[in-house]
Amino acid sequence: MEEKFNTLNRFVGLISSFTRNIVRAVNSTEVFNALKETISKILDFKEIMIFRYEDGNFIPFDEDEKKEIDPELKSLMDWVAQRKSSSIQTLGDEFILLMPLIKGMRMLGVVVGKLAINLEDLKQEDMDLINFISFQASIILENLFLYEELTEKSESLERLSAQMKQLLDSMLYAIVVYDRDMNEVFKNKAYQSIGDLPNELRMRISNLVERCFSTREGITEEVEISSDSSSSFYSISVIPILFENEEQVMVMMMDVSNTKELERLKRIDELKNEFIANISHELRTPLAAIKAYSETINDSIDMLDPETLKEFVEIILDQSNHLEELIDELFDFSRLESMTFELNLEEFDLVSAYREVVNALEELASSKGVKLIFDESGKIPIVADRKRVKQVLTNLIENGIKYSDPNKDEKYVKVHVEDGDKEVKTTVEDNGIGIPKEYGDKIFERFFRGGNVLQRDVSVPGTGLGLAIVKKIIEHHGGRIWFDSEVGKGTKFYFTLPKRRGN
């Protein structure tokens, strides 16, 4: 009776001590050490080895035991893992205790002990105690393994997150991530360094983000943000992303103003070279005609009849006038560029001035089969530079005539004037070939010649400065100019002029 009591007391003590140790354990190493220590107190072992079971492989728990496992021992451990119960087997001339660590159907590991006692000294109660302790250890180990796996994954995610943040912070793009409520849930260093965004840019980003949430498709745009003194260009890409099952939108933005400026300067340089070649041709044409007819008159004046002589002189006069117009246009542009251009303001009737322009261009329009229509109204008094205003209308009507559609039976250019309280709006409409959208921003640029891109099969004379000068003249008056156009249907140019200087 006393022996049973002592045995029970011993078992309770061992279980209690083991339980306290494993409950306090914070990792699998502490559980394995407690397990080794406790089963060593139950039975005498020459050696105890513990193997962790991972992906079908047995991995020694002790660093010193991380050597190649004996094939016969490996075979025994595989057999115990399949059987899922403790067993004593012989290995050479030794008895080996094989104790699987199992929780549910999950194999966690195997305890291998080389017994230092004879089999007849082995008691069933000792085996029951070892099995119970292994069961307790398995419960704790499973939880610790899960915790370690979660910790490892969490640390891996943290490392990945840190690497991703470092990568995003190293990018030149300013990056910000928005949630559905338009909260900024992530900002990289480049975005943070910008500070407060211009309101217009912030609104454009907000609109793009909302569109992206709505369509779930990426969008890339280049936007121009204008201030009082300059313009800035931004390349903006918005991309839908999913983070922890939450829909978000990532915005990537870069200031490309310097790139745009280089592109603009390069384009101007190309246009300037083209302009030099073109203006040389434009100047040479009337000069060649003047020279040829002058030489003919000089060499053959006695042989020319009065009619022929008069025709030659008229051609020389006409080409001289054309040459004068080209030179005047160059001088106008030079003065406008150097800011030495001055307006000669006077009060006059705008409708009368427009009538003079229309009358002067009737012959040109008729020669091209174009009908010139002027919607006349009553007098409109205005204070402006009469000569320059007539120059603006002349240029716009001439363009409408030049770029008339040769495939249309009925061609026209219409001029319409609307009188307002403070300004006058003029519309010049044609049913010509129209202006492609891709050239819309270039029409008012200096050196740009519409004939190069709008009518490739037709030679259209001009310096490429006409509309640039028109725009400058109108802006000097305090007005503005714009247009609507559709290829194949025609173009409408609109411009406004204040009725009094300063309005």
PDB file of C-alpha atoms in Angstrom, residues 53-314:
ATOM      1  CA  TYR A  53       8.618  16.467 -37.751  1.00  0.00           C
ATOM      2  CA  GLU A  54       8.342  18.908 -40.680  1.00  0.00           C
ATOM      3  CA  ASP A  55       7.094  18.176 -44.199  1.00  0.00           C
ATOM      4  CA  GLY A  56       7.805  14.433 -43.909  1.00  0.00           C
ATOM      5  CA  ASN A  57      11.307  14.934 -42.500  1.00  0.00           C
ATOM      6  CA  PHE A  58      12.716  14.440 -39.001  1.00  0.00           C
ATOM      7  CA  ILE A  59      14.860  17.377 -37.867  1.00  0.00           C
ATOM      8  CA  PRO A  60      17.005  16.993 -34.697  1.00  0.00           C
ATOM      9  CA  PHE A  61      15.986  19.441 -31.987  1.00  0.00           C
ATOM     10  CA  ASP A  62      19.505  19.658 -30.525  1.00  0.00           C
ATOM     11  CA  GLU A  63      22.021  21.552 -32.698  1.00  0.00           C
ATOM     12  CA  ASP A  64      24.725  19.051 -31.665  1.00  0.00           C
ATOM     13  CA  GLU A  65      22.618  16.187 -32.997  1.00  0.00           C
ATOM     14  CA  LYS A  66      22.166  17.713 -36.467  1.00  0.00           C
ATOM     15  CA  LYS A  67      24.015  14.976 -38.270  1.00  0.00           C
ATOM     16  CA  GLU A  68      22.846  12.354 -40.729  1.00  0.00           C
ATOM     17  CA  ILE A  69      20.266  10.027 -39.127  1.00  0.00           C
ATOM     18  CA  ASP A  70      21.043   6.311 -39.137  1.00  0.00           C
ATOM     19  CA  PRO A  71      18.894   4.771 -41.949  1.00  0.00           C
ATOM     20  CA  GLU A  72      17.641   1.975 -39.648  1.00  0.00           C
ATOM     21  CA  LEU A  73      16.644   4.511 -36.970  1.00  0.00           C
ATOM     22  CA  LYS A  74      14.986   6.636 -39.623  1.00  0.00           C
ATOM     23  CA  SER A  75      12.981   3.614 -40.743  1.00  0.00           C
ATOM     24  CA  LEU A  76      11.853   2.958 -37.158  1.00  0.00           C
ATOM     25  CA  MET A  77      10.805   6.591 -36.697  1.00  0.00           C
ATOM     26  CA  ASP A  78       8.780   6.473 -39.937  1.00  0.00           C
ATOM     27  CA  TRP A  79       7.063   3.323 -38.698  1.00  0.00           C
ATOM     28  CA  VAL A  80       6.196   4.934 -35.325  1.00  0.00           C
ATOM     29  CA  ALA A  81       4.949   8.082 -37.104  1.00  0.00           C
ATOM     30  CA  GLN A  82       2.533   5.959 -39.148  1.00  0.00           C
ATOM     31  CA  ARG A  83       1.501   3.829 -36.136  1.00  0.00           C
ATOM     32  CA  LYS A  84       1.116   6.931 -33.883  1.00  0.00           C
ATOM     33  CA  SER A  85       1.845   5.059 -30.649  1.00  0.00           C
ATOM     34  CA  SER A  86       4.900   4.469 -28.439  1.00  0.00           C
ATOM     35  CA  SER A  87       7.039   1.399 -29.000  1.00  0.00           C
ATOM     36  CA  ILE A  88      10.270  -0.228 -27.809  1.00  0.00           C
ATOM     37  CA  GLN A  89      12.427  -1.637 -30.600  1.00  0.00           C
ATOM     38  CA  THR A  90      15.938  -3.080 -30.861  1.00  0.00           C
ATOM     39  CA  LEU A  91      18.625  -1.216 -32.778  1.00  0.00           C
ATOM     40  CA  GLY A  92      21.799  -3.281 -32.919  1.00  0.00           C
ATOM     41  CA  ASP A  93      22.346  -4.527 -29.404  1.00  0.00           C
ATOM     42  CA  GLU A  94      20.375  -1.654 -27.794  1.00  0.00           C
ATOM     43  CA  PHE A  95      16.752  -1.162 -26.842  1.00  0.00           C
ATOM     44  CA  ILE A  96      15.224   2.040 -28.212  1.00  0.00           C
ATOM     45  CA  LEU A  97      12.134   3.796 -26.854  1.00  0.00           C
ATOM     46  CA  LEU A  98      10.250   5.557 -29.691  1.00  0.00           C
ATOM     47  CA  MET A  99       7.595   7.972 -28.432  1.00  0.00           C
ATOM     48  CA  PRO A 100       5.602   9.974 -31.031  1.00  0.00           C
ATOM     49  CA  LEU A 101       4.431  13.525 -30.208  1.00  0.00           C
ATOM     50  CA  ILE A 102       0.953  13.724 -31.694  1.00  0.00           C
ATOM     51  CA  LYS A 103      -1.933  16.191 -31.410  1.00  0.00           C
ATOM     52  CA  GLY A 104      -5.070  14.981 -33.133  1.00  0.00           C
ATOM     53  CA  MET A 105      -3.930  13.731 -36.519  1.00  0.00           C
ATOM     54  CA  ARG A 106      -0.932  16.013 -36.652  1.00  0.00           C
ATOM     55  CA  MET A 107       2.533  14.507 -36.213  1.00  0.00           C
ATOM     56  CA  LEU A 108       4.731  16.960 -34.295  1.00  0.00           C
ATOM     57  CA  GLY A 109       7.845  14.940 -33.589  1.00  0.00           C
ATOM     58  CA  VAL A 110       9.403  11.795 -32.078  1.00  0.00           C
ATOM     59  CA  VAL A 111      11.326  11.216 -28.835  1.00  0.00           C
ATOM     60  CA  VAL A 112      14.064   8.564 -29.225  1.00  0.00           C
ATOM     61  CA  GLY A 113      15.641   7.206 -26.035  1.00  0.00           C
ATOM     62  CA  LYS A 114      18.378   4.560 -25.750  1.00  0.00           C
ATOM     63  CA  LEU A 115      17.391   2.629 -22.640  1.00  0.00           C
ATOM     64  CA  ALA A 116      19.996   1.985 -19.931  1.00  0.00           C
ATOM     65  CA  ILE A 117      17.861  -0.681 -18.213  1.00  0.00           C
ATOM     66  CA  ASN A 118      16.753  -4.182 -19.024  1.00  0.00           C
ATOM     67  CA  LEU A 119      13.286  -4.762 -20.403  1.00  0.00           C
ATOM     68  CA  GLU A 120      12.267  -6.794 -17.350  1.00  0.00           C
ATOM     69  CA  ASP A 121      12.908  -3.706 -15.201  1.00  0.00           C
ATOM     70  CA  LEU A 122      10.501  -1.631 -17.331  1.00  0.00           C
ATOM     71  CA  LYS A 123       7.170  -1.052 -15.576  1.00  0.00           C
ATOM     72  CA  GLN A 124       3.857  -0.436 -17.258  1.00  0.00           C
ATOM     73  CA  GLU A 125       3.113   2.545 -15.003  1.00  0.00           C
ATOM     74  CA  ASP A 126       6.373   4.165 -16.193  1.00  0.00           C
ATOM     75  CA  MET A 127       5.265   3.777 -19.820  1.00  0.00           C
ATOM     76  CA  ASP A 128       1.805   5.177 -18.948  1.00  0.00           C
ATOM     77  CA  LEU A 129       3.432   8.168 -17.301  1.00  0.00           C
ATOM     78  CA  ILE A 130       5.712   8.772 -20.306  1.00  0.00           C
ATOM     79  CA  ASN A 131       2.729   8.541 -22.665  1.00  0.00           C
ATOM     80  CA  PHE A 132       0.776  11.007 -20.538  1.00  0.00           C
ATOM     81  CA  ILE A 133       3.662  13.456 -20.440  1.00  0.00           C
ATOM     82  CA  SER A 134       4.157  13.153 -24.194  1.00  0.00           C
ATOM     83  CA  PHE A 135       0.438  13.892 -24.644  1.00  0.00           C
ATOM     84  CA  GLN A 136       0.736  17.018 -22.483  1.00  0.00           C
ATOM     85  CA  ALA A 137       3.853  18.087 -24.361  1.00  0.00           C
ATOM     86  CA  SER A 138       2.084  17.597 -27.702  1.00  0.00           C
ATOM     87  CA  ILE A 139      -0.750  19.930 -26.709  1.00  0.00           C
ATOM     88  CA  ILE A 140       1.654  22.712 -25.729  1.00  0.00           C
ATOM     89  CA  LEU A 141       3.936  22.057 -28.710  1.00  0.00           C
ATOM     90  CA  GLU A 142       1.118  22.367 -31.227  1.00  0.00           C
ATOM     91  CA  ASN A 143       0.156  25.756 -29.812  1.00  0.00           C
ATOM     92  CA  LEU A 144       3.783  26.880 -29.718  1.00  0.00           C
ATOM     93  CA  PHE A 145       4.419  25.642 -33.259  1.00  0.00           C
ATOM     94  CA  LEU A 146       1.373  27.558 -34.447  1.00  0.00           C
ATOM     95  CA  TYR A 147       2.534  30.627 -32.540  1.00  0.00           C
ATOM     96  CA  GLU A 148       6.076  30.313 -33.938  1.00  0.00           C
ATOM     97  CA  GLU A 149       4.721  29.876 -37.458  1.00  0.00           C
ATOM     98  CA  LEU A 150       2.500  32.923 -37.050  1.00  0.00           C
ATOM     99  CA  THR A 151       5.376  34.883 -35.524  1.00  0.00           C
ATOM    100  CA  GLU A 152       7.670  33.844 -38.361  1.00  0.00           C
ATOM    101  CA  LYS A 153       5.045  34.807 -40.957  1.00  0.00           C
ATOM    102  CA  SER A 154       4.384  38.066 -39.150  1.00  0.00           C
ATOM    103  CA  GLU A 155       8.095  38.860 -39.039  1.00  0.00           C
ATOM    104  CA  SER A 156       8.368  37.873 -42.691  1.00  0.00           C
ATOM    105  CA  LEU A 157       5.468  40.193 -43.531  1.00  0.00           C
ATOM    106  CA  GLU A 158       7.040  42.966 -41.487  1.00  0.00           C
ATOM    107  CA  ARG A 159      10.335  42.500 -43.319  1.00  0.00           C
ATOM    108  CA  LEU A 160       8.510  42.437 -46.633  1.00  0.00           C
ATOM    109  CA  SER A 161       6.518  45.522 -45.639  1.00  0.00           C
ATOM    110  CA  ALA A 162       9.717  47.313 -44.586  1.00  0.00           C
ATOM    111  CA  GLN A 163      11.411  46.336 -47.856  1.00  0.00           C
ATOM    112  CA  MET A 164       8.368  47.471 -49.845  1.00  0.00           C
ATOM    113  CA  LYS A 165       8.285  50.788 -47.984  1.00  0.00           C
ATOM    114  CA  GLN A 166      12.022  51.232 -48.561  1.00  0.00           C
ATOM    115  CA  LEU A 167      11.502  50.468 -52.243  1.00  0.00           C
ATOM    116  CA  LEU A 168       8.580  52.916 -52.548  1.00  0.00           C
ATOM    117  CA  ASP A 169      10.501  55.592 -50.624  1.00  0.00           C
ATOM    118  CA  SER A 170      13.430  55.212 -53.025  1.00  0.00           C
ATOM    119  CA  MET A 171      11.250  55.902 -56.080  1.00  0.00           C
ATOM    120  CA  LEU A 172      11.203  59.306 -57.746  1.00  0.00           C
ATOM    121  CA  TYR A 173       7.433  59.032 -58.146  1.00  0.00           C
ATOM    122  CA  ALA A 174       5.318  60.594 -55.413  1.00  0.00           C
ATOM    123  CA  ILE A 175       3.080  57.728 -54.257  1.00  0.00           C
ATOM    124  CA  VAL A 176      -0.080  57.901 -52.149  1.00  0.00           C
ATOM    125  CA  VAL A 177      -2.744  55.257 -51.471  1.00  0.00           C
ATOM    126  CA  TYR A 178      -6.399  56.159 -50.897  1.00  0.00           C
ATOM    127  CA  ASP A 179      -9.193  54.111 -49.335  1.00  0.00           C
ATOM    128  CA  ARG A 180     -12.868  54.311 -50.281  1.00  0.00           C
ATOM    129  CA  ASP A 181     -13.373  57.303 -47.958  1.00  0.00           C
ATOM    130  CA  MET A 182     -10.543  59.174 -49.730  1.00  0.00           C
ATOM    131  CA  ASN A 183      -8.285  58.862 -46.681  1.00  0.00           C
ATOM    132  CA  GLU A 184      -4.543  58.742 -47.405  1.00  0.00           C
ATOM    133  CA  VAL A 185      -3.536  55.368 -45.929  1.00  0.00           C
ATOM    134  CA  PHE A 186       0.047  55.450 -47.244  1.00  0.00           C
ATOM    135  CA  LYS A 187       2.437  58.156 -48.453  1.00  0.00           C
ATOM    136  CA  ASN A 188       6.023  57.658 -49.567  1.00  0.00           C
ATOM    137  CA  LYS A 189       8.810  60.150 -48.859  1.00  0.00           C
ATOM    138  CA  ALA A 190       8.579  61.787 -52.281  1.00  0.00           C
ATOM    139  CA  TYR A 191       4.881  62.534 -51.736  1.00  0.00           C
ATOM    140  CA  GLN A 192       5.447  63.808 -48.199  1.00  0.00           C
ATOM    141  CA  SER A 193       8.195  66.147 -49.415  1.00  0.00           C
ATOM    142  CA  ILE A 194       5.774  67.922 -51.795  1.00  0.00           C
ATOM    143  CA  GLY A 195       3.825  69.512 -48.949  1.00  0.00           C
ATOM    144  CA  ASP A 196       0.497  71.102 -49.827  1.00  0.00           C
ATOM    145  CA  LEU A 197      -0.661  70.273 -53.353  1.00  0.00           C
ATOM    146  CA  PRO A 198      -2.238  73.014 -55.482  1.00  0.00           C
ATOM    147  CA  ASN A 199      -6.025  72.849 -55.182  1.00  0.00           C
ATOM    148  CA  GLU A 200      -6.464  72.241 -58.902  1.00  0.00           C
ATOM    149  CA  LEU A 201      -4.018  69.322 -58.826  1.00  0.00           C
ATOM    150  CA  ARG A 202      -5.670  67.860 -55.711  1.00  0.00           C
ATOM    151  CA  MET A 203      -9.070  68.029 -57.442  1.00  0.00           C
ATOM    152  CA  ARG A 204      -7.708  66.329 -60.581  1.00  0.00           C
ATOM    153  CA  ILE A 205      -6.223  63.525 -58.471  1.00  0.00           C
ATOM    154  CA  SER A 206      -9.488  63.148 -56.546  1.00  0.00           C
ATOM    155  CA  ASN A 207     -11.464  62.852 -59.809  1.00  0.00           C
ATOM    156  CA  LEU A 208      -9.071  60.241 -61.191  1.00  0.00           C
ATOM    157  CA  VAL A 209      -9.227  58.206 -57.963  1.00  0.00           C
ATOM    158  CA  GLU A 210     -13.045  58.253 -57.993  1.00  0.00           C
ATOM    159  CA  ARG A 211     -13.044  57.139 -61.636  1.00  0.00           C
ATOM    160  CA  CYS A 212     -10.655  54.317 -60.790  1.00  0.00           C
ATOM    161  CA  PHE A 213     -12.848  53.139 -57.889  1.00  0.00           C
ATOM    162  CA  SER A 214     -15.829  53.214 -60.246  1.00  0.00           C
ATOM    163  CA  THR A 215     -14.256  51.410 -63.235  1.00  0.00           C
ATOM    164  CA  ARG A 216     -11.637  49.292 -61.385  1.00  0.00           C
ATOM    165  CA  GLU A 217      -9.272  50.088 -64.243  1.00  0.00           C
ATOM    166  CA  GLY A 218      -5.946  51.903 -64.227  1.00  0.00           C
ATOM    167  CA  ILE A 219      -5.783  55.411 -65.686  1.00  0.00           C
ATOM    168  CA  THR A 220      -2.753  57.444 -66.811  1.00  0.00           C
ATOM    169  CA  GLU A 221      -2.979  61.120 -67.678  1.00  0.00           C
ATOM    170  CA  GLU A 222      -0.749  64.131 -68.090  1.00  0.00           C
ATOM    171  CA  VAL A 223      -2.228  67.280 -66.574  1.00  0.00           C
ATOM    172  CA  GLU A 224      -1.216  70.920 -66.818  1.00  0.00           C
ATOM    173  CA  ILE A 225      -1.643  73.106 -63.760  1.00  0.00           C
ATOM    174  CA  SER A 226      -1.425  76.815 -64.554  1.00  0.00           C
ATOM    175  CA  SER A 227      -0.516  79.572 -62.122  1.00  0.00           C
ATOM    176  CA  ASP A 228      -0.211  83.320 -62.613  1.00  0.00           C
ATOM    177  CA  SER A 229       3.342  83.153 -63.918  1.00  0.00           C
ATOM    178  CA  SER A 230       3.900  79.627 -65.228  1.00  0.00           C
ATOM    179  CA  SER A 231       2.523  76.151 -65.867  1.00  0.00           C
ATOM    180  CA  SER A 232       3.496  72.839 -64.322  1.00  0.00           C
ATOM    181  CA  PHE A 233       3.003  69.433 -65.939  1.00  0.00           C
ATOM    182  CA  TYR A 234       2.342  66.245 -63.997  1.00  0.00           C
ATOM    183  CA  SER A 235       2.205  62.635 -65.114  1.00  0.00           C
ATOM    184  CA  ILE A 236      -0.407  60.854 -62.951  1.00  0.00           C
ATOM    185  CA  SER A 237      -1.204  57.127 -62.881  1.00  0.00           C
ATOM    186  CA  VAL A 238      -3.940  55.625 -60.706  1.00  0.00           C
ATOM    187  CA  ILE A 239      -4.035  51.853 -60.145  1.00  0.00           C
ATOM    188  CA  PRO A 240      -6.683  49.765 -58.330  1.00  0.00           C
ATOM    189  CA  ILE A 241      -5.209  47.520 -55.611  1.00  0.00           C
ATOM    190  CA  LEU A 242      -6.591  45.115 -53.000  1.00  0.00           C
ATOM    191  CA  PHE A 243      -5.120  45.161 -49.480  1.00  0.00           C
ATOM    192  CA  GLU A 244      -6.529  42.825 -46.804  1.00  0.00           C
ATOM    193  CA  ASN A 245      -9.703  42.443 -48.890  1.00  0.00           C
ATOM    194  CA  GLU A 246     -10.154  46.230 -48.942  1.00  0.00           C
ATOM    195  CA  GLU A 247     -10.342  48.067 -52.256  1.00  0.00           C
ATOM    196  CA  GLN A 248      -7.817  50.881 -52.489  1.00  0.00           C
ATOM    197  CA  VAL A 249      -6.307  53.055 -55.215  1.00  0.00           C
ATOM    198  CA  MET A 250      -2.610  53.823 -55.553  1.00  0.00           C
ATOM    199  CA  VAL A 251      -1.647  57.139 -57.143  1.00  0.00           C
ATOM    200  CA  MET A 252       1.783  57.597 -58.746  1.00  0.00           C
ATOM    201  CA  MET A 253       2.640  61.159 -59.675  1.00  0.00           C
ATOM    202  CA  MET A 254       5.688  62.922 -61.111  1.00  0.00           C
ATOM    203  CA  ASP A 255       6.391  66.531 -62.014  1.00  0.00           C
ATOM    204  CA  VAL A 256       7.468  66.359 -65.668  1.00  0.00           C
ATOM    205  CA  SER A 257       7.622  70.120 -66.238  1.00  0.00           C
ATOM    206  CA  ASN A 258      11.339  70.042 -67.073  1.00  0.00           C
ATOM    207  CA  THR A 259      10.807  67.204 -69.546  1.00  0.00           C
ATOM    208  CA  LYS A 260       7.888  69.046 -71.123  1.00  0.00           C
ATOM    209  CA  GLU A 261       9.955  72.208 -71.375  1.00  0.00           C
ATOM    210  CA  LEU A 262      12.770  70.316 -73.118  1.00  0.00           C
ATOM    211  CA  GLU A 263      10.253  68.766 -75.506  1.00  0.00           C
ATOM    212  CA  ARG A 264       8.755  72.194 -76.166  1.00  0.00           C
ATOM    213  CA  LEU A 265      12.147  73.774 -76.831  1.00  0.00           C
ATOM    214  CA  LYS A 266      13.131  70.897 -79.093  1.00  0.00           C
ATOM    215  CA  ARG A 267       9.872  71.245 -81.019  1.00  0.00           C
ATOM    216  CA  ILE A 268      10.362  75.006 -81.329  1.00  0.00           C
ATOM    217  CA  ASP A 269      13.894  74.427 -82.574  1.00  0.00           C
ATOM    218  CA  GLU A 270      12.625  71.992 -85.214  1.00  0.00           C
ATOM    219  CA  LEU A 271       9.845  74.390 -86.211  1.00  0.00           C
ATOM    220  CA  LYS A 272      12.345  77.253 -86.341  1.00  0.00           C
ATOM    221  CA  ASN A 273      14.567  75.326 -88.772  1.00  0.00           C
ATOM    222  CA  GLU A 274      11.524  74.526 -90.864  1.00  0.00           C
ATOM    223  CA  PHE A 275      10.458  78.167 -90.668  1.00  0.00           C
ATOM    224  CA  ILE A 276      13.841  79.395 -91.937  1.00  0.00           C
ATOM    225  CA  ALA A 277      13.642  77.020 -94.909  1.00  0.00           C
ATOM    226  CA  ASN A 278      10.036  78.001 -95.552  1.00  0.00           C
ATOM    227  CA  ILE A 279      10.496  81.775 -95.248  1.00  0.00           C
ATOM    228  CA  SER A 280      13.509  81.571 -97.560  1.00  0.00           C
ATOM    229  CA  HIS A 281      11.249  79.935-100.140  1.00  0.00           C
ATOM    230  CA  GLU A 282       8.425  82.439 -99.507  1.00  0.00           C
ATOM    231  CA  LEU A 283      10.787  85.403 -99.987  1.00  0.00           C
ATOM    232  CA  ARG A 284      12.546  83.891-102.968  1.00  0.00           C
ATOM    233  CA  THR A 285       9.301  83.314-104.931  1.00  0.00           C
ATOM    234  CA  PRO A 286       8.230  86.996-105.298  1.00  0.00           C
ATOM    235  CA  LEU A 287      11.851  88.123-105.655  1.00  0.00           C
ATOM    236  CA  ALA A 288      12.393  85.671-108.527  1.00  0.00           C
ATOM    237  CA  ALA A 289       9.233  86.907-110.258  1.00  0.00           C
ATOM    238  CA  ILE A 290      10.183  90.568-109.790  1.00  0.00           C
ATOM    239  CA  LYS A 291      13.701  89.894-111.086  1.00  0.00           C
ATOM    240  CA  ALA A 292      12.533  87.876-114.097  1.00  0.00           C
ATOM    241  CA  TYR A 293       9.928  90.420-115.263  1.00  0.00           C
ATOM    242  CA  SER A 294      12.250  93.358-114.552  1.00  0.00           C
ATOM    243  CA  GLU A 295      15.027  91.784-116.641  1.00  0.00           C
ATOM    244  CA  THR A 296      12.562  91.093-119.473  1.00  0.00           C
ATOM    245  CA  ILE A 297      11.408  94.714-119.473  1.00  0.00           C
ATOM    246  CA  ASN A 298      15.008  95.959-119.296  1.00  0.00           C
ATOM    247  CA  ASP A 299      16.225  93.743-122.148  1.00  0.00           C
ATOM    248  CA  SER A 300      13.181  93.997-124.414  1.00  0.00           C
ATOM    249  CA  ILE A 301      11.425  97.273-123.584  1.00  0.00           C
ATOM    250  CA  ASP A 302      11.524  98.391-127.250  1.00  0.00           C
ATOM    251  CA  MET A 303       9.839  95.180-128.365  1.00  0.00           C
ATOM    252  CA  LEU A 304       7.069  95.085-125.753  1.00  0.00           C
ATOM    253  CA  ASP A 305       3.689  96.465-126.646  1.00  0.00           C
ATOM    254  CA  PRO A 306       1.947  98.712-124.029  1.00  0.00           C
ATOM    255  CA  GLU A 307      -0.517  95.973-123.005  1.00  0.00           C
ATOM    256  CA  THR A 308       2.222  93.427-122.284  1.00  0.00           C
ATOM    257  CA  LEU A 309       4.344  96.050-120.548  1.00  0.00           C
ATOM    258  CA  LYS A 310       1.383  97.003-118.329  1.00  0.00           C
ATOM    259  CA  GLU A 311       0.774  93.318-117.491  1.00  0.00           C
ATOM    260  CA  PHE A 312       4.427  92.850-116.528  1.00  0.00           C
ATOM    261  CA  VAL A 313       4.419  95.969-114.330  1.00  0.00           C
ATOM    262  CA  GLU A 314       1.215  94.802-112.606  1.00  0.00           C
TER     263      GLU A 314
END
